Tab-separated table of C-alpha atoms and ligand atoms in Angstrom:
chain	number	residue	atom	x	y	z
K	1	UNK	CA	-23.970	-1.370	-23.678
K	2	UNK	CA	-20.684	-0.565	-24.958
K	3	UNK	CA	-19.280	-1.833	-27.883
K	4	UNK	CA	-16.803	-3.717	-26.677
K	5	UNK	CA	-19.852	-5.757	-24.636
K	6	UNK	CA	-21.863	-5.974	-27.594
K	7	UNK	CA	-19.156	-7.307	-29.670
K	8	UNK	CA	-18.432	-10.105	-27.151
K	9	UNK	CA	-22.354	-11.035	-26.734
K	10	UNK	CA	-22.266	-13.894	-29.611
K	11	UNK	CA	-19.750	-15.411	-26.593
K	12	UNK	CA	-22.041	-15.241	-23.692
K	13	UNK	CA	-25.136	-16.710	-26.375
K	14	UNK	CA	-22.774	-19.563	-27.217
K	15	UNK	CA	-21.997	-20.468	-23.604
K	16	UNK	CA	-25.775	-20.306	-22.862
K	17	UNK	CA	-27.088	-22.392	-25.224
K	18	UNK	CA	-25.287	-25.016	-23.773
K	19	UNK	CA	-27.026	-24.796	-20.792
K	20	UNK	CA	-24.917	-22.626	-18.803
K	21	UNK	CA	-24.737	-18.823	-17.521
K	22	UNK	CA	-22.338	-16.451	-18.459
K	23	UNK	CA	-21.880	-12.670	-17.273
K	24	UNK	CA	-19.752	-9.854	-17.594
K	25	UNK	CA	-18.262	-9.473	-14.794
K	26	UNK	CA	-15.399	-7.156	-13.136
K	27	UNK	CA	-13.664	-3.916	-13.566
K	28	UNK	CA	-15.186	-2.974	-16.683
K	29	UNK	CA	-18.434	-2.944	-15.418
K	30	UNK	CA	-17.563	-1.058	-12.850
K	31	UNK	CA	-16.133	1.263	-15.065
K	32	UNK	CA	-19.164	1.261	-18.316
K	33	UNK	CA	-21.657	2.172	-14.655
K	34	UNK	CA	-18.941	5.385	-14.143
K	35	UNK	CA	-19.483	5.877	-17.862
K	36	UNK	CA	-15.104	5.671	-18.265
K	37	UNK	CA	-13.739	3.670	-21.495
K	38	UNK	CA	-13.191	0.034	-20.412
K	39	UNK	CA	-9.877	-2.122	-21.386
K	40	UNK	CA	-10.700	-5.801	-20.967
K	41	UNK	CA	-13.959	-7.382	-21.032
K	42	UNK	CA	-14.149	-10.482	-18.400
K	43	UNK	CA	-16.349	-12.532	-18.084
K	44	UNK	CA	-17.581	-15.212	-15.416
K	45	UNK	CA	-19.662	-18.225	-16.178
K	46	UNK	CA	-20.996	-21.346	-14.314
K	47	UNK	CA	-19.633	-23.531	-17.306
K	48	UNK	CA	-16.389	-25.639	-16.213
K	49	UNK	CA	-13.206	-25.216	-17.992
K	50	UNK	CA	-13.145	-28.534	-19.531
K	51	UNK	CA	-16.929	-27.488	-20.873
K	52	UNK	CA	-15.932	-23.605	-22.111
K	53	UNK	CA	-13.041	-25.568	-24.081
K	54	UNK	CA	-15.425	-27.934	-25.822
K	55	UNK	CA	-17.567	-24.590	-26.914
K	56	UNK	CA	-14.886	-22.481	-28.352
K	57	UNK	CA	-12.446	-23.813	-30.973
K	58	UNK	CA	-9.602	-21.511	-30.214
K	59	UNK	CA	-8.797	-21.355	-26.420
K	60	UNK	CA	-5.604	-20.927	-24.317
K	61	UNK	CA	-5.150	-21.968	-21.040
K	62	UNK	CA	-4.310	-19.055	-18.389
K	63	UNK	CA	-4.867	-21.229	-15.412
K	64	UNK	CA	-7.330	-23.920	-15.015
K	65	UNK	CA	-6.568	-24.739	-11.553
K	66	UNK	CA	-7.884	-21.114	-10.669
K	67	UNK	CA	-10.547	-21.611	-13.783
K	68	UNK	CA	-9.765	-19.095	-16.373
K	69	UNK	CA	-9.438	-20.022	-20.002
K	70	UNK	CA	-9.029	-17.476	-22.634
K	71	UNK	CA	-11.383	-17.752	-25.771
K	72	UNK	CA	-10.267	-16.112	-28.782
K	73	UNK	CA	-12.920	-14.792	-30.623
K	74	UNK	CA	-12.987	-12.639	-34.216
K	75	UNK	CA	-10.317	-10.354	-33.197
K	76	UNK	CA	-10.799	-10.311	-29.650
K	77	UNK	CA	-10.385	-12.413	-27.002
K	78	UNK	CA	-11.860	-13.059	-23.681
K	79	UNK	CA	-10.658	-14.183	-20.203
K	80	UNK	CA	-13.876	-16.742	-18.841
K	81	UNK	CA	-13.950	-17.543	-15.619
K	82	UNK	CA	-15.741	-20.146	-13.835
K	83	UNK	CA	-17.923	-18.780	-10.952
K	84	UNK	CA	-15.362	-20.002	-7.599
K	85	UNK	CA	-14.814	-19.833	-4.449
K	86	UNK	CA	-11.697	-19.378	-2.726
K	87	UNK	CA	-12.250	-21.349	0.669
K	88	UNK	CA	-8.807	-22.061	2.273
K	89	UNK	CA	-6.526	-19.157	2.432
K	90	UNK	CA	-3.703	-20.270	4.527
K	91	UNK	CA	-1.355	-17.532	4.215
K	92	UNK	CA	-2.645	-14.392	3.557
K	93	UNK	CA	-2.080	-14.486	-0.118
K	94	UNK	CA	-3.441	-17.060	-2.658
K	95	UNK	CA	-6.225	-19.531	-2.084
K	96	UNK	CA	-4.672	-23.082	-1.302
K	97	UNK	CA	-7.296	-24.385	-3.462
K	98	UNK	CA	-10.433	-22.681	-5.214
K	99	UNK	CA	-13.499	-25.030	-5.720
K	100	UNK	CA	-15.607	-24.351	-8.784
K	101	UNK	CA	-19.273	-24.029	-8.516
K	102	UNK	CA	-22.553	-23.249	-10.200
K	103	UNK	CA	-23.657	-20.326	-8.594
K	104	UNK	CA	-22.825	-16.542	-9.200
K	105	UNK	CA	-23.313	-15.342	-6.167
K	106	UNK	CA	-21.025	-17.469	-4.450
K	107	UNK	CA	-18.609	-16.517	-6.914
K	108	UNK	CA	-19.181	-12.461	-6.063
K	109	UNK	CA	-19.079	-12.880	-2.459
K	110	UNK	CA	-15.013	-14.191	-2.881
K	111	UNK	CA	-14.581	-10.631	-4.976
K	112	UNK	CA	-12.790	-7.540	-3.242
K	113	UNK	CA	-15.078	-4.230	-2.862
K	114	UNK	CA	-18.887	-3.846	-3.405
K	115	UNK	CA	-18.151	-2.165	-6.709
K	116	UNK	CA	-15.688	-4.592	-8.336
K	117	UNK	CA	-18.997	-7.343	-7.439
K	118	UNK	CA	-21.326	-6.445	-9.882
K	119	UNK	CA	-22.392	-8.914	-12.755
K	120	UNK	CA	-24.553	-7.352	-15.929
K	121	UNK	CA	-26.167	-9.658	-18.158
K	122	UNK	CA	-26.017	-9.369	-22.049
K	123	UNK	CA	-29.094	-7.901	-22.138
K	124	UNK	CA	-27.850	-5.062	-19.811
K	125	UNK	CA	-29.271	-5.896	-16.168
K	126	UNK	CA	-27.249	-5.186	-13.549
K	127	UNK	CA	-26.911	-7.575	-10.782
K	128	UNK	CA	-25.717	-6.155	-7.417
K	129	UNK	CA	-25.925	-8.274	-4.694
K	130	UNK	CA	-24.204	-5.595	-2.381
K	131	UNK	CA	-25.308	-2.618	-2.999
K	132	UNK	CA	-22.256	-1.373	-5.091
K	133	UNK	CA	-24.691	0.548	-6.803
K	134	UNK	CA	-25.161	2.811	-4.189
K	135	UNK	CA	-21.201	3.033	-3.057
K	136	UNK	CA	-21.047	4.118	-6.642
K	137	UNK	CA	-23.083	6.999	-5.866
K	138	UNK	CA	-21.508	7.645	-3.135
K	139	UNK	CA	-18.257	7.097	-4.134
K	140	UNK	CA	-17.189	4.557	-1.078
K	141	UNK	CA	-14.644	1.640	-1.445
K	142	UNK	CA	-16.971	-1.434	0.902
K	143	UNK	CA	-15.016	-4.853	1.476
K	144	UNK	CA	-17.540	-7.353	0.566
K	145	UNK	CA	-18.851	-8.919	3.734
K	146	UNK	CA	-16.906	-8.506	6.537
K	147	UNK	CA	-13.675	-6.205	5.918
K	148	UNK	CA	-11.715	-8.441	8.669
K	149	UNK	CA	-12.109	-11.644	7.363
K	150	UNK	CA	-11.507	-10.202	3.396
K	151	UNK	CA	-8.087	-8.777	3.988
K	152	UNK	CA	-6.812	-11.400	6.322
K	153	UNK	CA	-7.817	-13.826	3.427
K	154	UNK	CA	-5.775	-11.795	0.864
K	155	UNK	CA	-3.663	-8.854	1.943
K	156	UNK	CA	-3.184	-7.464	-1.257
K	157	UNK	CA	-7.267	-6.539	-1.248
K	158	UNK	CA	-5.877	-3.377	1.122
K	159	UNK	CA	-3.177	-1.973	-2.042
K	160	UNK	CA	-6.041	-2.118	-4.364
K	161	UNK	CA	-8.261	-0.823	-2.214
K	162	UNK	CA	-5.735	2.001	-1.900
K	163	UNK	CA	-4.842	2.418	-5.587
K	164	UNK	CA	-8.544	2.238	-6.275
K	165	UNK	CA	-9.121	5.123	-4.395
K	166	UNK	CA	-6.135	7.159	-6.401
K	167	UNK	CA	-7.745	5.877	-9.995
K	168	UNK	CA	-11.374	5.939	-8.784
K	169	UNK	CA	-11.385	9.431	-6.246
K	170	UNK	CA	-13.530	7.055	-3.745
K	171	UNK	CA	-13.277	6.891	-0.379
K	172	UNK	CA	-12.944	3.877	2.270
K	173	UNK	CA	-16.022	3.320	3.786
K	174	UNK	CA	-14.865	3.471	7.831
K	175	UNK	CA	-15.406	-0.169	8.364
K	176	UNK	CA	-13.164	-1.307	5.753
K	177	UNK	CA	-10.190	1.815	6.524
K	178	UNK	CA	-10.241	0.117	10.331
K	179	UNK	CA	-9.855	-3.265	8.723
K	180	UNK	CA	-7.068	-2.167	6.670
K	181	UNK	CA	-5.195	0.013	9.322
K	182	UNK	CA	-6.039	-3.108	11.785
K	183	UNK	CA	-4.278	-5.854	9.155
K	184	UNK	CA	-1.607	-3.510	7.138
K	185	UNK	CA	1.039	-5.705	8.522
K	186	UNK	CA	-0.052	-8.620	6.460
K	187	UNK	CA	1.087	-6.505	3.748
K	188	UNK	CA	4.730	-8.652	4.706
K	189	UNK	CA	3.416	-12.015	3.103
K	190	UNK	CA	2.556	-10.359	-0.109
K	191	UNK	CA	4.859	-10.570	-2.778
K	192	UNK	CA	6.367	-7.376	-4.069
K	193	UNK	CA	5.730	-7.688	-7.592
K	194	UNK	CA	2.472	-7.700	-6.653
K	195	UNK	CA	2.651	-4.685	-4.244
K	196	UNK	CA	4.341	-2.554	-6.595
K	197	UNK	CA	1.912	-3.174	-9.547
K	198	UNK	CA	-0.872	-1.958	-7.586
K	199	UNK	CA	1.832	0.926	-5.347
K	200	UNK	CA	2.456	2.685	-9.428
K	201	UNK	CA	-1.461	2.679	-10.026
K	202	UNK	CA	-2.070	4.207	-7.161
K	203	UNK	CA	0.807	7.327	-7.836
K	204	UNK	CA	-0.782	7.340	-11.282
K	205	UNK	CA	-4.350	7.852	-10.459
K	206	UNK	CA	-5.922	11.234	-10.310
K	207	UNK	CA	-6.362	11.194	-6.752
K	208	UNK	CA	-2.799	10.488	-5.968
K	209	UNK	CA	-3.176	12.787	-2.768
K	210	UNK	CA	-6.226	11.087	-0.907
K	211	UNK	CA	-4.491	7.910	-1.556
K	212	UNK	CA	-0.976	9.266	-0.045
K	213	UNK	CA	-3.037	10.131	2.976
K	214	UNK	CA	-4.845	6.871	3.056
K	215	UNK	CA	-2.010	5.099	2.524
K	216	UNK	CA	-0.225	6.652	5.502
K	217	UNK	CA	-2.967	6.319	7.756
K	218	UNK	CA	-3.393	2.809	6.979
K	219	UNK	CA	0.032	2.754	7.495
K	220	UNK	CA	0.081	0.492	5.017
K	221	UNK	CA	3.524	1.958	3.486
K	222	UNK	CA	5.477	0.623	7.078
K	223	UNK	CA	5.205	-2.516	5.007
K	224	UNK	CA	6.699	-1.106	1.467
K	225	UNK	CA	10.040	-1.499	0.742
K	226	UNK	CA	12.030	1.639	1.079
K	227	UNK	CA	9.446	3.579	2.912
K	228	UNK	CA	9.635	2.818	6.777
K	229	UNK	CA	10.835	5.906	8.056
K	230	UNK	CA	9.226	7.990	4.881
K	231	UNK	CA	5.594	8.654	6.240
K	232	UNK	CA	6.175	12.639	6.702
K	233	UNK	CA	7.390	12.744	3.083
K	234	UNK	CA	4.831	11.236	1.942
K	235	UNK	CA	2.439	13.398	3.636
K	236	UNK	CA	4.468	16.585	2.209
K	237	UNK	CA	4.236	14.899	-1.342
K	238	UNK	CA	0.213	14.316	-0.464
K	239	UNK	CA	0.123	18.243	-0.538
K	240	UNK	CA	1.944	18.690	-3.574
K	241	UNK	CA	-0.218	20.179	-6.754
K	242	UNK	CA	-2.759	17.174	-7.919
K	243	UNK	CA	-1.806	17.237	-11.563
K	244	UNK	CA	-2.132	13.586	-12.583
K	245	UNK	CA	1.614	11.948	-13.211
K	246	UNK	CA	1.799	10.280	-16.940
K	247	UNK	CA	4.039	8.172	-16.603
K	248	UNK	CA	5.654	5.279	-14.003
K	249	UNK	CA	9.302	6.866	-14.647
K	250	UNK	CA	8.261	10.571	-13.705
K	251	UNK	CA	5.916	8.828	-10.505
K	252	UNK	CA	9.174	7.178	-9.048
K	253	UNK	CA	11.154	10.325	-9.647
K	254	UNK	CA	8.596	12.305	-8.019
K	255	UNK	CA	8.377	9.843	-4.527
K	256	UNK	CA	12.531	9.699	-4.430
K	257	UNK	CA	13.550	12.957	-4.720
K	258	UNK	CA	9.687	13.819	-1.864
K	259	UNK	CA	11.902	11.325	0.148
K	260	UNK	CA	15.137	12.505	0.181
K	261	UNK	CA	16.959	9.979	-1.546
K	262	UNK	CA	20.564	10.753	-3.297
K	263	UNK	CA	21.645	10.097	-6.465
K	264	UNK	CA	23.140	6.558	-5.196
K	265	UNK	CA	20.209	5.167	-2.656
K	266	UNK	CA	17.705	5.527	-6.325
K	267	UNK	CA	19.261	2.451	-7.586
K	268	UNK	CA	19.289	-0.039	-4.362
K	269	UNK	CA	15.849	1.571	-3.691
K	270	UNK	CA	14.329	0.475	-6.789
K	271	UNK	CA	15.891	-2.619	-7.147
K	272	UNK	CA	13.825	-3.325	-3.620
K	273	UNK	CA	10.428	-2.781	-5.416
K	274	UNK	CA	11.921	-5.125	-8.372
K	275	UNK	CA	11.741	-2.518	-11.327
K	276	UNK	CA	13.540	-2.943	-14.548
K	277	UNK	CA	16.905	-1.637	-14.773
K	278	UNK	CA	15.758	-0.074	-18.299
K	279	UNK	CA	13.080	1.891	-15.933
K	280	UNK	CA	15.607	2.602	-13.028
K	281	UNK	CA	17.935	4.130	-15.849
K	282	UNK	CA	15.191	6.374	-16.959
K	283	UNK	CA	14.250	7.206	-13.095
K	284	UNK	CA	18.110	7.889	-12.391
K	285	UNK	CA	18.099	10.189	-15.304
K	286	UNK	CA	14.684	11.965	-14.473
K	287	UNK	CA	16.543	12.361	-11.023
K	288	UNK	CA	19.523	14.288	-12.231
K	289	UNK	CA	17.694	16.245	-14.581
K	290	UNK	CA	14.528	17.193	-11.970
K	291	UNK	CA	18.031	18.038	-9.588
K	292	UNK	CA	19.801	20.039	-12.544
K	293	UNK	CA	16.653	21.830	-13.695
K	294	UNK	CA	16.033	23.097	-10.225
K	295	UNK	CA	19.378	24.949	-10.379
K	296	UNK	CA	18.282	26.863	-13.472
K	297	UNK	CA	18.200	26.183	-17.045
K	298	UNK	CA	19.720	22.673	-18.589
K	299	UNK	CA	23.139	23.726	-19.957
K	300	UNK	CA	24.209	22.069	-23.612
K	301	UNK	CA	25.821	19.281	-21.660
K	302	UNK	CA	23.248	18.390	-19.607
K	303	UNK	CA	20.313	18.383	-22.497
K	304	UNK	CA	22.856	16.023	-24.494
K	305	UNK	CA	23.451	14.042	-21.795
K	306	UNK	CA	19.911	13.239	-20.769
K	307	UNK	CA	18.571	12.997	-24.266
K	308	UNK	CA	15.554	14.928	-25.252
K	309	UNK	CA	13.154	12.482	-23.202
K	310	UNK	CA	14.512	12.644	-19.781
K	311	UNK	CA	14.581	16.424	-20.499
K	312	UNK	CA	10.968	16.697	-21.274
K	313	UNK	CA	9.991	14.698	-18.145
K	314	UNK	CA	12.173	16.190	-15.904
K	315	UNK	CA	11.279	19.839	-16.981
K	316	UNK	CA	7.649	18.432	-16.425
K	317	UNK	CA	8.258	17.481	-12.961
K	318	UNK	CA	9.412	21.248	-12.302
K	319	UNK	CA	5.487	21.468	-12.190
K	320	UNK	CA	5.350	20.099	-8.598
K	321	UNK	CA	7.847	22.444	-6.924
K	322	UNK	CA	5.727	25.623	-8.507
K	323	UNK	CA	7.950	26.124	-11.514
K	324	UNK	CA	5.780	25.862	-14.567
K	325	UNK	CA	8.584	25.868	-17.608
K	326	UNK	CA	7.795	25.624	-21.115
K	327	UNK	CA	9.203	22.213	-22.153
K	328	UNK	CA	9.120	23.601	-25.552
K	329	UNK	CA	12.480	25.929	-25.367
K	330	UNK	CA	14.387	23.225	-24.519
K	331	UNK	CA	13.675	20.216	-26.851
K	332	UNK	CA	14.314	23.264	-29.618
K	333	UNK	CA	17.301	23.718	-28.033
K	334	UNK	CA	18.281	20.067	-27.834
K	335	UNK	CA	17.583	19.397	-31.549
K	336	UNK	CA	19.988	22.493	-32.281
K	337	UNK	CA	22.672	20.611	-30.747
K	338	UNK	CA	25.371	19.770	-33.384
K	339	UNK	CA	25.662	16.429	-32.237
K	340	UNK	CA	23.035	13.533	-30.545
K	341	UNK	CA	25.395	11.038	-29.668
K	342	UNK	CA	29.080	10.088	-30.258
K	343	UNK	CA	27.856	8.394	-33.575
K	344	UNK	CA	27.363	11.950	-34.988
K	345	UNK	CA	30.831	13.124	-34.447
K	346	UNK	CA	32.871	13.574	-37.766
K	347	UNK	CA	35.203	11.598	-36.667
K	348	UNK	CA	36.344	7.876	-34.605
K	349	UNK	CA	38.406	5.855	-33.310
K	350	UNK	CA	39.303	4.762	-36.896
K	351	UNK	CA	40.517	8.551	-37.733
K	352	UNK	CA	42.355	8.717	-34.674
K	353	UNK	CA	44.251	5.607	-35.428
K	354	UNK	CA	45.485	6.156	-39.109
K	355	UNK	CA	46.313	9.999	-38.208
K	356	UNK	CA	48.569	9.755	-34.818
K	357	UNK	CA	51.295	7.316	-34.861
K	358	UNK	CA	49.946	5.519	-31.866
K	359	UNK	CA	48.773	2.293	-30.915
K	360	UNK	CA	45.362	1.889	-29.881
K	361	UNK	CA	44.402	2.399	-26.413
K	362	UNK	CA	42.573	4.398	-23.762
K	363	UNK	CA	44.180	7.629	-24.936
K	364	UNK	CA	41.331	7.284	-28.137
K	365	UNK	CA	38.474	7.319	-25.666
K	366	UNK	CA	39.687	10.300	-23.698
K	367	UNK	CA	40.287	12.363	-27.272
K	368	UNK	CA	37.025	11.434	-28.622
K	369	UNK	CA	35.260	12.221	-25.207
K	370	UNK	CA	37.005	15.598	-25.471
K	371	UNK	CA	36.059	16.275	-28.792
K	372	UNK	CA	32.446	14.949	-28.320
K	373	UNK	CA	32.322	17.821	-25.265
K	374	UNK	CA	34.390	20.504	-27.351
K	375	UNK	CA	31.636	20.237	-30.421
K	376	UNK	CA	28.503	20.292	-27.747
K	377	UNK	CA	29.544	23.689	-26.455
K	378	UNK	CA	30.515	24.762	-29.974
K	379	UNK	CA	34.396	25.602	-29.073
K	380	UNK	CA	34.846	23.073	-32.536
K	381	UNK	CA	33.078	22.686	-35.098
K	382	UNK	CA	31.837	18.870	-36.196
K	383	UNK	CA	33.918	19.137	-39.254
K	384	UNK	CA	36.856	16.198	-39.364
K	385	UNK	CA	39.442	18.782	-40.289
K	386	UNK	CA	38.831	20.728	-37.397
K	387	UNK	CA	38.274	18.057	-35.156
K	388	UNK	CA	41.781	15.979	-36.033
K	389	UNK	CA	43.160	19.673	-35.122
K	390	UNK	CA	41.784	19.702	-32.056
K	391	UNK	CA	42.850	16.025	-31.344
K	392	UNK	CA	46.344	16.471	-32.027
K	393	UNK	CA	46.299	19.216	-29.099
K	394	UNK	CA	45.066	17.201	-26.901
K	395	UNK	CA	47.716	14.188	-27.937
K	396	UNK	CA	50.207	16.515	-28.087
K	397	UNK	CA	49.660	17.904	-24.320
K	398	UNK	CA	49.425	14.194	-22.753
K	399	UNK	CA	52.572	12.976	-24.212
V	1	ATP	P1	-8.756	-2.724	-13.618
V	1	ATP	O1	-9.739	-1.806	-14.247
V	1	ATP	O2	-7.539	-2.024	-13.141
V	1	ATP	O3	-8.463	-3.967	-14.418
V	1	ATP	P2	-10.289	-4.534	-12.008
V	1	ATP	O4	-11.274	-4.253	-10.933
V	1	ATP	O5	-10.816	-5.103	-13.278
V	1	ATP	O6	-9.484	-3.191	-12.271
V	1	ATP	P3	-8.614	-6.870	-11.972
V	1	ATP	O7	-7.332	-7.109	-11.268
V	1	ATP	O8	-8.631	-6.871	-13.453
V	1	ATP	O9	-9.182	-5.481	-11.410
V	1	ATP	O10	-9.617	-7.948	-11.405
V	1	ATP	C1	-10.894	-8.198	-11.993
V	1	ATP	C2	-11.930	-8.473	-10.897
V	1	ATP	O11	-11.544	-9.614	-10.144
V	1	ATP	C3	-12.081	-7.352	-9.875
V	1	ATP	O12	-12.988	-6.360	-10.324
V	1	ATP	C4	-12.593	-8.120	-8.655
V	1	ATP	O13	-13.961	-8.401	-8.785
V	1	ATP	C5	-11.845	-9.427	-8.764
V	1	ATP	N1	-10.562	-9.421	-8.029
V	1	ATP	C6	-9.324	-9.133	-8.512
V	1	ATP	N2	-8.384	-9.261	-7.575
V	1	ATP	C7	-9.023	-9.629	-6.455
V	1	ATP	C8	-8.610	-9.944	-5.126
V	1	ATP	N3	-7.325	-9.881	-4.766
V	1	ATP	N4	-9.561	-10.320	-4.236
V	1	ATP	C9	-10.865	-10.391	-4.593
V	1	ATP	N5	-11.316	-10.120	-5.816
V	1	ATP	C10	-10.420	-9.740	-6.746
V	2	MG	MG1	-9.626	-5.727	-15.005
């Protein structure tokens, strides 16, 4: 087992001698089977909350009513889980209720895909009640029990389903694609936090261009926000070079500019799938830089302007339209610029103010945006002499 199972076992042996069973259970066993690294270690157990929280001294409550408590252990901790079902959906989302029970495989019957069912005891059997290990082999997403019935009970089932074939390079066993192409337009009672957590896995997984297709074909994406009329674009961007996107700035970037978005749909666009306005700054940046780049080679201005990130990542991006460019040459070129920011300049509003005889006022921005421009393209040099020169031109001129 790995080590971040063996390091939790002392957990599962506590839960047991009380009389209960405990399993690891979820995406990292799924992922130890596929021999990948694993981030979180969950696991499921027929204990009750109330009973995990009499075993474990340091607990925190995620969300009894769905039965998870986390148990901090050493220096770890552990989401446990008591084995559920989820009987009454009523609205294509969230259980109404979930009832607890004893029995594990009532709780891996409620779970998603054959692989994500599996449950592997501490002393490393595997239990798979539906043959995940052989989709595993054969590299097939299967909807536990019948696809209908799983993705009318939670829509969401179909993005993951789609996102794990981007992260996993799987593919949708037939019954379950027709199940998802059949219910896609339950998609519209998800939320779209939700949606978009899963839509960014899936354009950051390896096999971002199987999942494109899939996700067209599904037609899944009529029920994205932003992306009704966008299916041949994302088709075309399906067929771009598979070179694995690093990061959920460039991914965005990537999908606007494949859709034909200008510089001021990115925002309103965005906004729709309820990012951050610190990552829709980044994305708007990527944007001008990716459209800048294109043109030929970042001017002074334009590496000052985007700062030596957006740079980087937009030179990166040049990837996808066949222009491989050495990031390199730039960033040297953007740490040779005299100045990073106004802070740098030699001189401020301050300096204005005790050398003109003016009040201050919007002139000071103006001269100081001037002078910020004049020493990027090296017409003055960042010296305060030689910039208070240059001022006074410019003061001069404008009265
Ligand atoms: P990741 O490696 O990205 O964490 P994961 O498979 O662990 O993938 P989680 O969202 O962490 O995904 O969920 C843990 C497990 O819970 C899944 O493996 C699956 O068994 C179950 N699960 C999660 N979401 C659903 C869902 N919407 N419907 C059914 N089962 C689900
Ligand atoms: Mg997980």
């Amino acid at each position: 087992l790995p080590q971040e199972f063996e390091q939790a076992i002392p957990v599962l042996q506590r839960i047991e001698a009380a009389g209960f069973d405990a399993y690891f259970v979820g995406g990292s066993v799924r992922d130890t089977i596929l021999g990948q690294p694993i981030h979180d270690v969950d696991i499921a157990t027929s204990a009750f909350p109330a009973e995990i929280k009499e075993l474990f001294p340091r607990t925190i409550d995620l969300g009894i009513e769905h039965g998870t408590v986390l148990v901090l252990w050493e220096n770890e901790q552990y989401e446990i889980t008591t084995f559920r079902t989820e009987e009454a959906y009523q609205d294509f989302r969230r259980p109404d209720k979930v009832a607890f029970v004893r029995s594990l495989a009532e709780d891996l019957k409620r779970r998603d895909f054959t692989i994500n069912a599996f449950a592997l005891k501490k002393d490393g059997e595997i239990i798979d009640l539906f043959d995940g290990l052989a989709d595993l082999q054969l590299k097939i997403l299967r909807a536990v029990g019948q696809p209908h019935e799983r993705f009318h009970e939670d829509a969401l089932r179909m993005m993951r389903g789609l996102r794990f074939v981007s992260q996993l390079g799987f593919t949708l066993e037939p019954r379950t694609f027709e199940a998802i192409y059949d219910n896609h337009q339950l998609l519209a009672k998800i939320s779209v936090e939700r949606i978009t957590i899963e839509f960014v896995k899936l354009l950051l997984g390896a096999h971002r261009n199987s999942a494109l297709k899939a996700f067209v074909a599904t037609e899944c994406y009529l029920y994205c926000p932003g992306l009704k009329q966008a299916g041949e674009a994302l088709l075309r961007m399906a067929d771009l070079p598979e070179r694995p996107l690093n990061n959920e700035a460039s991914a965005w970037t990537l999908l606007i500019d494949q859709i034909g978005l200008s510089t001021a749909e990115v925002r309103p666009f965005l906004k729709q799938w309820k990012c951050s306005n610190e990552l829709i700054r980044m994305v708007q940046s990527l944007f001008e830089g990716v459209l800048l780049r294109k043109a030929g080679p970042f001017s002074d201005e334009a590496l000052y302007h985007l700062g030596s990130e957006a740079a980087r990542l937009s030179e990166e991006l040049l990837y996808y339209y066949g222009q491989e460019v050495d990031p390199s040459v730039s960033q040297a070129r953007y740490q040779a610029l005299p100045i990073h920011s106004l802070k740098d300049l030699a001189i401020n509003g301050r300096d204005l103010l005790s050398h003109f005889d003016q009040s201050g006022g919007p002139w000071m921005k103006e001269v100081l945006a001037a002078a910020e421009k004049a020493v990027i393209e090296k017409r003055v040099a960042n010296e305060e002499k030689a910039l208070l020169a240059f001022a006074k031109t410019i003061v001069l001129n404008n009265l």
